[in-house]
mmCIF file of C-alpha atoms in Angstrom:
data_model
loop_
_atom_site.group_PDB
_atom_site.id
_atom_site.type_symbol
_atom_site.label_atom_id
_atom_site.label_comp_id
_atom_site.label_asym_id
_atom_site.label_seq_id
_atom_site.Cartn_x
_atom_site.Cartn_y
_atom_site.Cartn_z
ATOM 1 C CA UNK A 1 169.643 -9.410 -13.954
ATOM 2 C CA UNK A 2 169.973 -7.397 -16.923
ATOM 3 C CA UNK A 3 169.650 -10.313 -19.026
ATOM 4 C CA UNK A 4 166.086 -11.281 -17.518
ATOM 5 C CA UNK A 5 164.809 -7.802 -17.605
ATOM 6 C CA UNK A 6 165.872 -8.221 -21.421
ATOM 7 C CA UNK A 7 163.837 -10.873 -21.647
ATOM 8 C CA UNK A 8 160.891 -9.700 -19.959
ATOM 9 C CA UNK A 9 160.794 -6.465 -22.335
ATOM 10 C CA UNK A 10 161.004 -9.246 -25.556
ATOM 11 C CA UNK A 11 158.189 -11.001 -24.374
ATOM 12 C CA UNK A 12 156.411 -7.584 -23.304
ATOM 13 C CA UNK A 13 156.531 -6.640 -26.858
ATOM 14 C CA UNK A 14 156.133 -10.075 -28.587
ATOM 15 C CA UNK A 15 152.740 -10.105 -26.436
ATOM 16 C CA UNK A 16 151.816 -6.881 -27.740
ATOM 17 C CA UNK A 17 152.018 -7.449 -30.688
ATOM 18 C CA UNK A 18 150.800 -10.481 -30.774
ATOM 19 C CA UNK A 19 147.416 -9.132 -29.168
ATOM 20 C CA UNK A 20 146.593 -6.815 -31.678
ATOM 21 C CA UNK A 21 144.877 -9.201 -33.862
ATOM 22 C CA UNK A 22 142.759 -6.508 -35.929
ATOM 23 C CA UNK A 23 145.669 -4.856 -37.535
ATOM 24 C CA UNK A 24 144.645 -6.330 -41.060
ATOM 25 C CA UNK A 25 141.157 -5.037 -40.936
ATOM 26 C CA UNK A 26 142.282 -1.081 -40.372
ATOM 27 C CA UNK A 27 145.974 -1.117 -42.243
ATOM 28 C CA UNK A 28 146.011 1.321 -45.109
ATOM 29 C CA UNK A 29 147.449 -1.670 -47.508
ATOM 30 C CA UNK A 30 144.001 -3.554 -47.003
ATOM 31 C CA UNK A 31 140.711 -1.510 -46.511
ATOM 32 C CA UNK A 32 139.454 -3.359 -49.251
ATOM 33 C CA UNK A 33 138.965 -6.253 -47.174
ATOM 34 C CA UNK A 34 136.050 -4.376 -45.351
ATOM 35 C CA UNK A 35 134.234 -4.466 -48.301
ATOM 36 C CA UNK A 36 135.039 -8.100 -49.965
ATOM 37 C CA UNK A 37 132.712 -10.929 -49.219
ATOM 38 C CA UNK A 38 133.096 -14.588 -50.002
ATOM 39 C CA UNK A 39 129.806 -16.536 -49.983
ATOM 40 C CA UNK A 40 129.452 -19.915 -51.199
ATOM 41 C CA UNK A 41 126.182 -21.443 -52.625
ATOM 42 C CA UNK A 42 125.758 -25.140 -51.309
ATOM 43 C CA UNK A 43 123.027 -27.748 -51.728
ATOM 44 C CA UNK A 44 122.144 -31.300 -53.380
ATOM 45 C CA UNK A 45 122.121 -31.944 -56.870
ATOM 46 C CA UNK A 46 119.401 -30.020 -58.465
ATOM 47 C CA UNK A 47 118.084 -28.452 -56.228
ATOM 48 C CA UNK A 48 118.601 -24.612 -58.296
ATOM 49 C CA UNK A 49 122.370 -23.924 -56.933
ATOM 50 C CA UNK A 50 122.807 -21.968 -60.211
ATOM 51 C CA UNK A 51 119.310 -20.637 -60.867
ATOM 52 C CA UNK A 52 119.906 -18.526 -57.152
ATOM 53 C CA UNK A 53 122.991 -17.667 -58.728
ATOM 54 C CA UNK A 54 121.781 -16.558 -61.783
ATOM 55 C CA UNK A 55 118.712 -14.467 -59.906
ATOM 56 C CA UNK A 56 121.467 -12.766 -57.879
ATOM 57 C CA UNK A 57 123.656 -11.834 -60.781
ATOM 58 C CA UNK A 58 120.327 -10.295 -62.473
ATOM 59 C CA UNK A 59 119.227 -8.540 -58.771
ATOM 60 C CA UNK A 60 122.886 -7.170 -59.054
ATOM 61 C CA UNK A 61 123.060 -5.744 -62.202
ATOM 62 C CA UNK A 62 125.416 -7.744 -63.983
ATOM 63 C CA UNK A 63 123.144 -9.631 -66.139
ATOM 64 C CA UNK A 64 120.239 -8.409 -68.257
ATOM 65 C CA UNK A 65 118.156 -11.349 -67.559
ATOM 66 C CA UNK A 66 119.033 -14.367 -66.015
ATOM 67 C CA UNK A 67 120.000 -17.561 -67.603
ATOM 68 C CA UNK A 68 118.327 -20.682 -67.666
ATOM 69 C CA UNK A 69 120.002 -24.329 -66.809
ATOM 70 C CA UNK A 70 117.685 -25.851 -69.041
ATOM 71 C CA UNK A 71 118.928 -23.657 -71.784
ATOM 72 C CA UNK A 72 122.291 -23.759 -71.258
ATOM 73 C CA UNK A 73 123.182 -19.701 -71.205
ATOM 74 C CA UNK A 74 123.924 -19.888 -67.320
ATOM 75 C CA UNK A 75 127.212 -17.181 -66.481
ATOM 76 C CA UNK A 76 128.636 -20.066 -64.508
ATOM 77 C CA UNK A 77 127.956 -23.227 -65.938
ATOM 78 C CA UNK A 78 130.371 -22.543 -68.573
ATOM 79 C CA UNK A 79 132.133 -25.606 -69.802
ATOM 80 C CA UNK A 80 130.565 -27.285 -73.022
ATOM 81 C CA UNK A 81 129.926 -30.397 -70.487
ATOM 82 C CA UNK A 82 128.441 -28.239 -68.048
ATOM 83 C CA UNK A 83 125.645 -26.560 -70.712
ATOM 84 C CA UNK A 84 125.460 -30.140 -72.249
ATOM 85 C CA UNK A 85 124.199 -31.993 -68.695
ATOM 86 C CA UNK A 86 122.639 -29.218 -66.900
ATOM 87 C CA UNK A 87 125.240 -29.794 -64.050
ATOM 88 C CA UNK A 88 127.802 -27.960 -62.158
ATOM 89 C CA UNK A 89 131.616 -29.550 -62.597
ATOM 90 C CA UNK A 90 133.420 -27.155 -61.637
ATOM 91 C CA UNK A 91 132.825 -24.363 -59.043
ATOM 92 C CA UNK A 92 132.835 -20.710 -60.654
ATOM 93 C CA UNK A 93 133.056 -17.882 -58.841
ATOM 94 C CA UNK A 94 131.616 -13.862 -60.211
ATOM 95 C CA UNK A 95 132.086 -10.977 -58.830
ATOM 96 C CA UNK A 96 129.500 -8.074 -58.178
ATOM 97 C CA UNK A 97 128.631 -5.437 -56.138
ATOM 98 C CA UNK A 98 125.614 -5.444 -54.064
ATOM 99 C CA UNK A 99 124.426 -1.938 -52.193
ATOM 100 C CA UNK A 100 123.450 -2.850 -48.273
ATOM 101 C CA UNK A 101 120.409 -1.198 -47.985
ATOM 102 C CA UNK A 102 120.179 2.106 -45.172
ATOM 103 C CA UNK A 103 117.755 2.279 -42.023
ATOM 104 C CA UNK A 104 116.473 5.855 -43.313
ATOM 105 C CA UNK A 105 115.489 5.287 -47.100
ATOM 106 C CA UNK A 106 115.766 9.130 -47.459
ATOM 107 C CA UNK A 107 119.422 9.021 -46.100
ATOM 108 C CA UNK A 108 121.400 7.674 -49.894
ATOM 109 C CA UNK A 109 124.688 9.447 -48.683
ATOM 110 C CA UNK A 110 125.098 7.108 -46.075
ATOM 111 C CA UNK A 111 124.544 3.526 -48.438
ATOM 112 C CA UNK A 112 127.534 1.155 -48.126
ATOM 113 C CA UNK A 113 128.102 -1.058 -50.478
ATOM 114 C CA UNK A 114 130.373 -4.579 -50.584
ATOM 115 C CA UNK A 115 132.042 -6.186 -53.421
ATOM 116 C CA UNK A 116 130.541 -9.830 -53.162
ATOM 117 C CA UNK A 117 132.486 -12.753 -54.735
ATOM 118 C CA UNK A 118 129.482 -15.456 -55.316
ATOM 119 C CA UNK A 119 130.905 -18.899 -55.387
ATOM 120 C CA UNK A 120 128.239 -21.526 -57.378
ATOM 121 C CA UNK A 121 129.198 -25.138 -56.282
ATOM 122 C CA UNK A 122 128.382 -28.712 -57.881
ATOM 123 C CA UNK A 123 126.082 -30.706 -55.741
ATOM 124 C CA UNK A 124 127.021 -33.978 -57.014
ATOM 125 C CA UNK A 125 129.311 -36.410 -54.913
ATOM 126 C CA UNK A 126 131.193 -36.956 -57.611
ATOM 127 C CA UNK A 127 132.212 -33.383 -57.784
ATOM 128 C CA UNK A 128 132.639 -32.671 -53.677
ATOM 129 C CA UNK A 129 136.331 -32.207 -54.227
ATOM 130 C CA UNK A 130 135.760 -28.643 -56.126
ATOM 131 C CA UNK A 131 133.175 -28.274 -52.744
ATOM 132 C CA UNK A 132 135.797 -28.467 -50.273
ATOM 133 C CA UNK A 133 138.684 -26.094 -52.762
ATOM 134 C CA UNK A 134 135.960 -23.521 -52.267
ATOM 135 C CA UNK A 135 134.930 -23.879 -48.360
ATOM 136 C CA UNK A 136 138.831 -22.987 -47.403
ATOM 137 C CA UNK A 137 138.012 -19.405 -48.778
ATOM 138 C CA UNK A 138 134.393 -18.542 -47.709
ATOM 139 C CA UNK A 139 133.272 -15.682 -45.438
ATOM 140 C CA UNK A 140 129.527 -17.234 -45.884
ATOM 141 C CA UNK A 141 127.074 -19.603 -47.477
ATOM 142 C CA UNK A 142 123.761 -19.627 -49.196
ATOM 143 C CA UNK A 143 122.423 -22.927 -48.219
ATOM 144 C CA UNK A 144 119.460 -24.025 -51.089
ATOM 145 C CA UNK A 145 116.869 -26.597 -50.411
ATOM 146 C CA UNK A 146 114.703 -28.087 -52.711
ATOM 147 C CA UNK A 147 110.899 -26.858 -51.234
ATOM 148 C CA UNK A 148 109.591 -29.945 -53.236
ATOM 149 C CA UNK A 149 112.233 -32.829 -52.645
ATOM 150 C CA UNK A 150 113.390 -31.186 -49.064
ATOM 151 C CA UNK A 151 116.500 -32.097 -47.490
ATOM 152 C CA UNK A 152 118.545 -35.231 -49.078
ATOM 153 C CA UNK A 153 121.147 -37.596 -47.836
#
């Protein structure tokens, strides 16, 4: 008997512990994680993955003005084959911080802002492989269509 009611604490506490699922989220080692979003930017091939980017880093802050595909001085498009075709190869990812705006405009004290980790994906096939590395890590998505060409196969 003593060897069941053993048992039954072990599971008791595996159970417990096993239920509190939101220990990350308020452990002193990771309050950061509050704060950190991962949000992917996904559509077709041309359809301005890189010029939202590239508004966002210049809405942020981080960039004076934004660059231009067409001129090759994007922030993410930054291999010489990248700048040369005026496609993304390989997925880049930038960093900024982006203030979440209050419901009393008057109220500044209580702003929160999150550190937001922008990923900027190719939208050629030939490229989905660097599409799929960056899905695994997401907490979001930006999904761009093209107003003119709309949604492609």
């Amino acid at each position: 008997q003593d060897s069941d009611s053993d048992s039954d604490d072990n599971e008791g506490n595996n159970t417990a512990n096993n239920s509190d699922n939101s220990q990350y989220s308020s452990h002193p080692c990771f309050p950061r994680l509050r704060s950190l979003r991962n949000v992917g930017v996904f559509a077709h091939v041309d359809a301005g993955k890189t010029t939202v980017t590239e508004r966002m880093l210049a809405l942020s802050g981080i960039v004076r003005n934004a660059g231009s595909v067409d001129d090759g001085d994007t922030v993410t498009d930054y291999l010489p084959a990248e700048r040369e075709r005026g496609i993304t190869i390989q997925s880049a990812a930038v960093g900024f911080g982006w203030v979440l705006p209050t419901r009393n405009k008057e109220d500044t004290a209580s702003e929160r802002s999150v550190e937001i980790n922008l990923i900027d994906t190719p939208g050629h096939v030939d490229f989905s492989v660097e599409v799929n590395r960056s899905v695994t890590v997401l907490d979001g998505a930006v999904l761009v269509v093209d107003a003119v060409a709309g949604v492609q196969a």
